[in-house]
Amino acid sequence: MITIVGAGPAGSYLAYLLAKQGKEVTILEEHSKVGAPVQCTGIVTHSIEKFFRLKNEVIAKKLDKVVVVSKNNRITVNVNEIVMWRDKFDRFVADMAQDAGAEISLNHKFMGFEGESTIIAKDKKNNKIKKIKTDVVVGADGPYSAVANTAGIDSGSKNYIGMQAKVRLAMDTTAFETHFGNDFPDFFGWCVPESDNTVRLGIGCFENAQEHFYRFLKSKTGKKDVLCWESGLIPLYNPKKIIQKGNVYLIGDAAFQVKATTGGGIIPSLKAAQTLCECIINSKDYNKEFKKQSGKELLLHLRIRNILNKFSDKDYDKLLHLMGKEKVRKILKKYDRDTPIPLVANLLLKEPRFLLLPTAKIIRYCCGLQDSRQQTIDNA
Ligand SMILES: Cc1cc2nc3c(=O)[nH]c(=O)nc-3n(C[C@H](O)[C@H](O)[C@H](O)COP(=O)(O)OP(=O)(O)OC[C@H]3O[C@@H](n4cnc5c(N)ncnc54)[C@H](O)[C@@H]3O)c2cc1C
C-alpha cells in the first residue's frame, strides 16, 4: 500500500502513474475539495503536452507572446504558453488518478508517523484521529511539507514569497508581461490575462512583498484594489535536498522541485512523478535518479537565477536589447524554458554578445566547461 499526502499535481499524477502499474494507492488531502485554495498563476509551456492532453475546460487562455519589460526597454517575443484554471487542472489530474484506481480521502490531514509503517491522520470532518498502515509514504504536501518535517528530512528551505492577486485590468489577451529590474528585487513581476478584463498580477521576492506588490499594482492599474488573493510560497531549488529516506519520499514543492528562474513547479513535479514512479516500482535510489534525470536542468535554472539577481537595471536593458534580435527570438520560440540547456547553448551560438553580460558562468556550464572548483561545490 502506498500513501501519498497531498492531491496537488505532484501527488495526483504520481498516484495515476502508480495505479496504472497496478499499485494500491491512497491520497490523503486535507481540504474538502481538490484544487482549492488556488495559489498559482497556472501558466505552463506547451511541454505540458508531453504528459497529457488537457481538456478545454482546464484552459483559460492560450498565449502566443510575452512582453518582457526592463526599466528602459520592452520587447515582445513569440511563445506558445497555456494559462490554466489551476483548480480545474488539479481536479483533472486527480480524476485521472481515480479513474486509474487510486483512492482520494478528502478532509484527511497528515499529522505524523508512528513507527516506520503507520501514519497518523486527522479526519477533519469528525476530528477523529486515524492510524493508517502503509508500506510507502510520499510527501506531495507542498512547501510547508509536514511529511518532510516529521520524517526529519527538512533540510531547511529558502522560499520566495509569491504575492499574487486577481485584479481588474483589460490588456492584450494574447500576451503576458514579465517585469525585471530593481523594482523587482531577487525575482520578477508578472501580469497574466485570464479573461478579457481580469489578470493575475504578482511579484516574487524574499522580503517586503507588500511594498513591491502594491507599487507594481498601482503602476499597472492606478489603484490598489484586488478581487481576490492567490499568494503562496515558492521554494527555491536546493540541489542538496534529501528527497528519500527509507520508505519516505518527497515530490513537487515538498522537494523544492521548482525552476528558480520562473518559479514554475508544475512541469518539474510531473517529470519528478515519472522518476519516482520508476524508482518505487523498480526499487531504485530516488535521490540519485532524480539528480540524473532533472538535477542538471534545475541546477542550471538556479545558476541563471543567482546571476540574474546580480543584474542592474542597465544589465537588464542590455539583455533585452540582445533578446530583441530576430535570430535570438527564433531560438526563444524553438526552445522553451523547460529545455534550458539547448536553449542557452543555442543562444550563445547565434548571439555571442551574451558573453559580454555577466552570464559567462552559465554559458560555460551549458557547454560543459565547468571548472574543477565549481564541480567540487556541485558534488558536495
Ligand atoms: C503565486 C504563485 C504563482 C505560481 N505560478 C506558477 C505558474 O504559473 N506555473 C507553474 O508551473 N508553477 C507556478 N507556481 C508553483 C506551483 O504552484 C507549485 O510548484 C505546484 O503547485 C506544486 O505542486 P505540488 O503538488 O507539489 O504542491 P501543491 O500544489 O501545493 O499541493 C499540495 C497539496 O497538499 C495538501 N496538503 C498540504 N499539507 C497537507 C497535510 N498535512 N495533509 C494532507 N494534505 C496536505 C494541500 O492541501 C495541497 O492540495 C506558483 C506558485 C505561487 C505561490
Coordinates of C-alpha atoms and ligand atoms in Angstrom, one line a residue:
M1 CA 0.0 0.0 0.0
I2 CA 1.3 3.5 -1.0
T3 CA 0.1 6.6 0.8
I4 CA 0.5 9.9 -0.9
V5 CA 0.0 13.1 1.2
G6 CA -1.4 15.9 -1.0
A7 CA -3.7 16.0 -4.0
G8 CA -1.8 18.7 -5.9
P9 CA -0.4 18.0 -9.4
A10 CA 2.6 16.1 -8.0
G11 CA 0.6 13.8 -5.7
S12 CA -2.2 13.1 -8.2
Y13 CA 0.0 12.5 -11.2
L14 CA 2.2 10.1 -9.2
A15 CA -0.9 8.3 -7.9
Y16 CA -2.1 8.0 -11.5
L17 CA 1.2 6.5 -12.7
L18 CA 1.4 4.1 -9.8
A19 CA -2.2 3.0 -10.0
K20 CA -1.7 2.3 -13.7
Q21 CA 1.1 -0.1 -12.7
G22 CA -1.4 -2.0 -10.5
K23 CA -0.3 -0.5 -7.2
E24 CA -2.7 0.1 -4.3
V25 CA -2.6 3.9 -3.8
T26 CA -4.4 6.3 -1.4
I27 CA -4.1 10.1 -1.4
L28 CA -4.8 12.0 1.8
E29 CA -5.9 15.5 1.1
E30 CA -6.5 17.9 4.0
H31 CA -9.0 20.1 2.1
S32 CA -12.7 19.3 1.4
K33 CA -12.1 19.5 -2.3
V34 CA -9.2 19.1 -4.7
G35 CA -7.8 22.3 -6.2
A36 CA -8.7 24.9 -3.6
P37 CA -7.4 27.3 -2.5
V38 CA -5.6 28.5 -5.7
Q39 CA -2.1 29.8 -5.0
C40 CA -0.7 29.8 -8.5
T41 CA -0.6 31.7 -11.9
G42 CA -1.2 28.5 -13.7
I43 CA 1.0 29.3 -16.7
V44 CA 2.9 26.5 -18.4
T45 CA 4.8 26.0 -21.7
H46 CA 3.4 23.6 -24.3
S47 CA 5.7 21.0 -22.8
I48 CA 2.8 20.1 -20.6
E49 CA 1.5 18.2 -23.7
K50 CA 4.3 15.6 -23.2
F51 CA 2.4 14.5 -20.1
F52 CA -1.3 14.7 -21.2
R53 CA -3.8 16.3 -23.4
L54 CA -5.5 19.0 -21.4
K55 CA -9.3 19.2 -21.5
N56 CA -10.6 22.5 -23.0
E57 CA -12.3 23.4 -19.7
V58 CA -8.9 23.5 -17.9
I59 CA -7.5 26.1 -20.3
A60 CA -8.2 29.8 -19.5
K61 CA -6.1 31.2 -22.4
K62 CA -3.5 30.3 -24.9
L63 CA -0.9 33.0 -25.2
D64 CA 1.5 33.4 -28.1
K65 CA 3.5 36.4 -26.9
V66 CA 5.4 37.5 -23.9
V67 CA 6.2 41.2 -23.3
V68 CA 9.5 41.4 -21.4
V69 CA 9.9 44.8 -19.6
S70 CA 13.0 46.3 -18.0
K71 CA 13.5 49.9 -16.7
N72 CA 14.2 51.4 -20.2
N73 CA 13.4 48.7 -22.6
R74 CA 10.5 46.5 -23.7
I75 CA 10.4 43.7 -26.2
T76 CA 7.8 41.2 -27.4
V77 CA 8.8 37.6 -28.0
N78 CA 6.7 34.9 -29.6
V79 CA 6.0 32.0 -27.3
N80 CA 3.5 29.1 -27.0
E81 CA 2.0 29.1 -23.5
I82 CA -1.1 27.9 -21.8
V83 CA -2.8 29.7 -18.9
M84 CA -4.8 27.1 -16.9
W85 CA -7.6 27.3 -14.4
R86 CA -5.5 25.8 -11.6
D87 CA -8.4 24.4 -9.6
K88 CA -9.7 22.7 -12.7
F89 CA -6.3 21.4 -13.6
D90 CA -5.8 19.8 -10.2
R91 CA -9.2 18.2 -10.4
F92 CA -8.4 17.0 -13.9
V93 CA -5.2 15.2 -12.7
A94 CA -7.0 13.9 -9.6
D95 CA -9.8 12.4 -11.8
M96 CA -7.1 10.7 -13.9
A97 CA -5.7 9.1 -10.7
Q98 CA -9.1 8.0 -9.5
D99 CA -10.0 6.5 -13.0
A100 CA -6.8 4.5 -12.8
G101 CA -7.8 3.1 -9.5
A102 CA -6.3 5.4 -6.8
E103 CA -8.4 6.4 -3.8
I104 CA -8.6 10.0 -2.6
S105 CA -9.5 10.6 1.1
L106 CA -10.6 14.3 1.3
N107 CA -10.6 16.2 4.7
H108 CA -7.7 13.9 5.8
K109 CA -4.7 15.8 7.3
F110 CA -1.4 14.0 7.7
M111 CA -0.2 14.6 11.3
G112 CA 2.9 12.3 11.7
F113 CA 4.3 8.9 11.9
E114 CA 4.0 6.1 14.5
G115 CA 7.0 3.8 13.8
E116 CA 8.0 3.1 10.2
S117 CA 4.9 1.8 8.7
T118 CA 2.0 3.6 10.4
I119 CA 0.9 7.2 9.8
I120 CA -1.4 9.3 11.9
A121 CA -4.0 11.3 10.1
K122 CA -6.9 13.5 11.3
D123 CA -10.3 13.2 9.7
K124 CA -11.3 16.8 9.8
K125 CA -15.0 16.1 9.3
N126 CA -15.3 14.5 12.7
N127 CA -12.0 15.4 14.3
K128 CA -11.1 11.7 14.6
I129 CA -7.5 10.5 14.6
K130 CA -6.8 7.5 12.3
K131 CA -3.9 5.2 12.1
I132 CA -3.1 4.1 8.6
K133 CA -0.8 1.1 7.9
T134 CA 1.3 1.7 4.8
D135 CA 4.5 0.4 3.0
V136 CA 5.5 3.7 1.4
V137 CA 4.7 7.3 2.2
V138 CA 5.1 10.1 -0.3
G139 CA 5.1 13.8 0.8
A140 CA 3.5 15.7 -2.0
D141 CA 2.2 18.2 0.5
G142 CA 3.7 21.4 -0.8
P143 CA 6.2 23.9 0.5
Y144 CA 5.3 23.5 4.2
S145 CA 5.6 19.7 4.0
A146 CA 4.6 18.1 7.3
V147 CA 5.9 14.8 5.9
A148 CA 9.4 16.2 5.4
N149 CA 9.3 17.8 8.9
T150 CA 8.2 14.8 10.8
A151 CA 10.4 12.4 8.8
G152 CA 13.4 14.5 9.7
I153 CA 14.3 15.3 6.1
D154 CA 13.5 19.0 6.2
S155 CA 17.0 20.3 5.2
G156 CA 16.0 23.9 5.5
S157 CA 14.5 25.8 2.6
K158 CA 14.6 29.2 1.2
N159 CA 11.3 30.3 -0.2
Y160 CA 10.2 33.2 -2.3
I161 CA 7.0 35.0 -1.2
G162 CA 4.8 34.8 -4.3
M163 CA 2.3 37.6 -3.7
Q164 CA -0.4 37.4 -6.3
A165 CA -3.9 38.7 -6.7
K166 CA -6.6 38.6 -9.3
V167 CA -7.3 42.2 -10.4
R168 CA -9.5 44.0 -12.9
L169 CA -7.4 45.1 -15.9
A170 CA -8.0 45.0 -19.6
M171 CA -4.9 44.0 -21.5
D172 CA -3.9 42.2 -24.7
T173 CA -5.3 38.8 -24.1
T174 CA -2.8 37.0 -26.3
A175 CA 0.2 38.2 -24.3
F176 CA 1.5 38.1 -20.8
E177 CA 4.0 40.5 -19.2
T178 CA 7.1 39.9 -17.1
H179 CA 8.9 42.8 -15.4
F180 CA 12.6 42.9 -14.3
G181 CA 14.9 45.3 -12.5
N182 CA 15.5 47.0 -9.2
D183 CA 11.7 47.4 -8.6
F184 CA 11.5 43.6 -8.6
P185 CA 14.5 42.5 -6.4
D186 CA 15.6 38.9 -6.5
F187 CA 12.9 37.7 -8.8
F188 CA 10.4 39.4 -11.2
G189 CA 6.8 40.6 -11.6
W190 CA 4.1 39.2 -13.8
C191 CA 0.8 40.1 -15.3
V192 CA -1.1 37.3 -17.0
P193 CA -4.6 37.7 -18.6
E194 CA -7.1 35.1 -17.6
S195 CA -10.2 36.7 -19.3
D196 CA -11.0 39.9 -21.2
N197 CA -10.9 42.1 -18.1
T198 CA -9.2 40.2 -15.3
V199 CA -5.5 39.4 -14.9
R200 CA -3.3 37.5 -12.4
L201 CA -0.8 40.1 -11.2
G202 CA 2.0 39.2 -8.9
I203 CA 5.6 39.5 -7.7
G204 CA 8.1 37.2 -6.1
C205 CA 10.6 38.4 -3.6
F206 CA 12.4 37.4 -0.3
E207 CA 11.2 40.4 1.7
N208 CA 9.0 43.5 1.7
A209 CA 6.5 41.7 -0.5
Q210 CA 3.5 44.1 0.2
E211 CA 5.6 47.1 -0.7
H212 CA 6.8 45.7 -4.0
F213 CA 3.4 44.2 -4.9
Y214 CA 1.4 47.4 -4.3
R215 CA 3.9 49.6 -6.2
F216 CA 3.5 47.2 -9.2
L217 CA -0.3 47.0 -8.9
K218 CA -0.5 50.8 -8.7
S219 CA 1.7 51.2 -11.8
K220 CA -0.4 48.8 -13.8
T221 CA -4.0 49.8 -12.7
G222 CA -3.6 53.1 -11.0
K223 CA -5.5 51.7 -8.0
K224 CA -4.9 49.4 -5.0
D225 CA -8.0 47.2 -5.5
V226 CA -7.8 43.4 -5.7
L227 CA -10.6 40.9 -6.5
C228 CA -9.0 38.0 -4.5
W229 CA -5.6 36.9 -3.2
E230 CA -3.8 33.8 -4.7
S231 CA -0.5 34.1 -2.8
G232 CA 1.8 31.4 -1.6
L233 CA 5.4 30.3 -1.1
I234 CA 7.7 29.4 -4.0
P235 CA 10.5 27.1 -2.9
L236 CA 14.0 27.8 -4.2
Y237 CA 15.6 24.6 -5.7
N238 CA 18.3 23.2 -3.4
P239 CA 20.5 20.5 -5.1
K240 CA 21.5 19.2 -1.6
K241 CA 17.9 18.5 -0.5
I242 CA 17.4 14.9 0.6
I243 CA 14.2 13.6 -1.1
Q244 CA 14.2 10.0 0.1
K245 CA 14.8 8.5 3.5
G246 CA 13.9 4.8 3.8
N247 CA 10.3 4.3 2.7
V248 CA 9.5 8.1 2.8
Y249 CA 9.8 10.1 -0.4
L250 CA 9.2 13.8 -1.3
I251 CA 8.0 15.2 -4.5
G252 CA 7.0 18.6 -6.0
D253 CA 7.2 21.7 -3.8
A254 CA 7.8 19.5 -0.8
A255 CA 11.1 18.5 -2.6
F256 CA 11.8 22.1 -3.8
Q257 CA 11.5 20.8 -7.4
V258 CA 10.9 24.3 -8.9
K259 CA 12.6 26.2 -11.7
A260 CA 14.4 29.0 -9.9
T261 CA 14.3 31.3 -13.0
T262 CA 10.5 31.4 -13.2
G263 CA 9.1 29.8 -10.0
G264 CA 7.4 27.2 -12.2
G265 CA 6.9 24.0 -10.4
I266 CA 4.1 22.2 -12.3
I267 CA 6.1 20.6 -15.1
P268 CA 9.1 19.7 -12.9
S269 CA 6.8 18.0 -10.5
L270 CA 5.1 15.9 -13.3
K271 CA 8.6 14.9 -14.5
A272 CA 9.6 14.0 -11.0
A273 CA 6.5 11.9 -10.7
Q274 CA 7.7 9.8 -13.6
T275 CA 11.1 9.4 -12.0
L276 CA 9.6 8.5 -8.6
C277 CA 7.1 6.0 -10.0
E278 CA 10.0 4.2 -11.7
C279 CA 12.1 4.3 -8.5
I280 CA 9.2 2.8 -6.4
I281 CA 8.4 0.1 -8.9
N282 CA 12.0 -0.9 -9.5
S283 CA 13.4 -0.2 -6.0
K284 CA 15.8 2.4 -7.4
D285 CA 17.6 5.2 -5.4
Y286 CA 15.3 8.2 -5.9
N287 CA 17.9 10.7 -4.5
K288 CA 20.3 9.6 -7.3
E289 CA 17.8 9.1 -10.1
F290 CA 16.2 12.5 -9.7
K291 CA 19.6 14.2 -9.9
K292 CA 20.3 12.2 -13.0
Q293 CA 17.1 13.0 -14.8
S294 CA 16.2 16.5 -13.6
G295 CA 19.1 17.8 -11.4
K296 CA 21.2 19.3 -14.2
E297 CA 18.3 21.4 -15.6
L298 CA 17.1 22.6 -12.2
L299 CA 20.7 23.5 -11.3
L300 CA 21.0 25.5 -14.5
H301 CA 17.9 27.4 -13.6
L302 CA 19.3 28.1 -10.1
R303 CA 22.6 29.3 -11.6
I304 CA 20.8 31.6 -14.0
R305 CA 18.7 32.9 -11.1
N306 CA 21.8 33.6 -9.0
I307 CA 23.4 35.6 -11.8
L308 CA 20.2 37.5 -12.7
N309 CA 19.9 38.5 -9.1
K310 CA 23.2 40.5 -9.6
F311 CA 21.9 42.3 -12.6
S312 CA 21.4 46.1 -12.5
D313 CA 18.7 47.9 -14.4
K314 CA 21.3 48.6 -17.1
D315 CA 22.2 44.9 -17.4
Y316 CA 18.5 44.0 -17.9
D317 CA 18.2 46.8 -20.6
K318 CA 21.2 45.3 -22.4
L319 CA 19.8 41.7 -22.1
L320 CA 16.5 42.8 -23.6
H321 CA 18.4 44.6 -26.4
L322 CA 20.1 41.3 -27.4
M323 CA 16.9 39.3 -26.9
G324 CA 15.1 41.6 -29.3
K325 CA 17.3 40.4 -32.2
E326 CA 15.4 38.3 -34.8
K327 CA 17.9 35.3 -34.6
V328 CA 17.5 35.2 -30.8
R329 CA 13.7 35.4 -31.0
K330 CA 13.7 32.3 -33.2
I331 CA 15.6 30.4 -30.6
L332 CA 13.4 31.6 -27.8
K333 CA 10.4 30.3 -29.7
K334 CA 12.0 27.0 -30.6
Y335 CA 13.4 26.0 -27.1
D336 CA 11.2 26.9 -24.2
R337 CA 12.3 27.2 -20.5
D338 CA 11.6 23.6 -19.9
T339 CA 14.6 22.7 -22.1
P340 CA 17.1 25.2 -20.7
I341 CA 20.3 23.6 -21.7
P342 CA 19.8 23.6 -25.5
L343 CA 18.1 27.0 -25.1
V344 CA 21.2 28.7 -23.5
A345 CA 23.7 26.8 -25.7
N346 CA 21.9 27.8 -28.9
L347 CA 21.5 31.4 -27.7
L348 CA 25.3 31.6 -27.4
L349 CA 25.9 30.1 -30.8
K350 CA 23.6 32.7 -32.5
E351 CA 24.5 35.7 -30.3
P352 CA 27.9 35.5 -28.8
R353 CA 27.4 39.0 -27.3
F354 CA 25.5 37.3 -24.4
L355 CA 29.1 36.6 -23.2
L356 CA 29.5 40.3 -22.6
L357 CA 26.8 40.3 -19.9
P358 CA 27.6 38.8 -16.5
T359 CA 26.4 35.4 -17.9
A360 CA 29.7 33.7 -18.8
K361 CA 29.5 31.2 -16.0
I362 CA 26.1 29.9 -17.2
I363 CA 27.4 29.5 -20.7
R364 CA 30.5 27.7 -19.5
Y365 CA 28.2 25.3 -17.6
C366 CA 25.9 24.7 -20.6
C367 CA 28.9 24.0 -22.9
G368 CA 30.3 21.5 -20.3
L369 CA 33.2 23.8 -19.5
Q370 CA 32.8 23.7 -15.7
D371 CA 35.9 24.4 -13.8
S372 CA 37.0 21.8 -11.2
R373 CA 36.3 24.1 -8.2
Q374 CA 32.7 24.5 -9.3
Q375 CA 32.4 20.8 -9.8
T376 CA 33.5 20.2 -6.3
I377 CA 30.8 22.5 -5.0
D378 CA 28.2 20.8 -7.0
N379 CA 29.2 17.4 -5.8
A380 CA 29.3 18.4 -2.2
Ligands
LIG1 C1 1.9 32.9 -6.5 C2 2.4 31.6 -7.2 C3 2.3 31.5 -8.6 C4 2.8 30.4 -9.2 N1 2.7 30.3 -10.6 C5 3.1 29.2 -11.2 C6 3.0 29.1 -12.6 O1 2.5 30.0 -13.3 N2 3.4 27.9 -13.2 C7 3.9 26.9 -12.5 O2 4.3 25.9 -13.1 N3 4.1 27.0 -11.2 C8 3.6 28.1 -10.5 N4 3.7 28.2 -9.1 C9 4.3 27.0 -8.4 C10 3.3 25.9 -8.4 O3 2.1 26.4 -7.8 C11 3.8 24.7 -7.5 O4 5.1 24.4 -7.9 C12 2.9 23.5 -7.6 O5 1.6 23.7 -7.1 C13 3.5 22.3 -6.9 O6 2.6 21.2 -6.8 P1 2.6 20.2 -5.6 O7 1.6 19.2 -6.0 O8 4.0 19.9 -5.2 O9 2.1 21.1 -4.3 P2 0.7 21.8 -4.1 O10 0.1 22.2 -5.3 O11 1.0 22.8 -3.1 O12 -0.2 20.7 -3.4 C14 0.0 20.2 -2.1 C15 -1.3 19.6 -1.6 O13 -1.0 19.0 -0.4 C16 -2.1 19.3 0.5 N5 -1.6 19.2 1.9 C17 -0.7 20.0 2.5 N6 -0.4 19.6 3.7 C18 -1.2 18.5 3.9 C19 -1.3 17.6 5.1 N7 -0.7 17.8 6.2 N8 -2.2 16.6 4.9 C20 -2.9 16.4 3.8 N9 -2.8 17.2 2.7 C21 -1.9 18.3 2.8 C22 -2.5 20.7 0.1 O14 -3.9 21.0 0.5 C23 -2.4 20.6 -1.4 O15 -3.6 20.1 -2.0 C24 3.3 29.3 -8.5 C25 3.3 29.4 -7.1 C26 2.9 30.5 -6.4 C27 2.9 30.6 -4.9

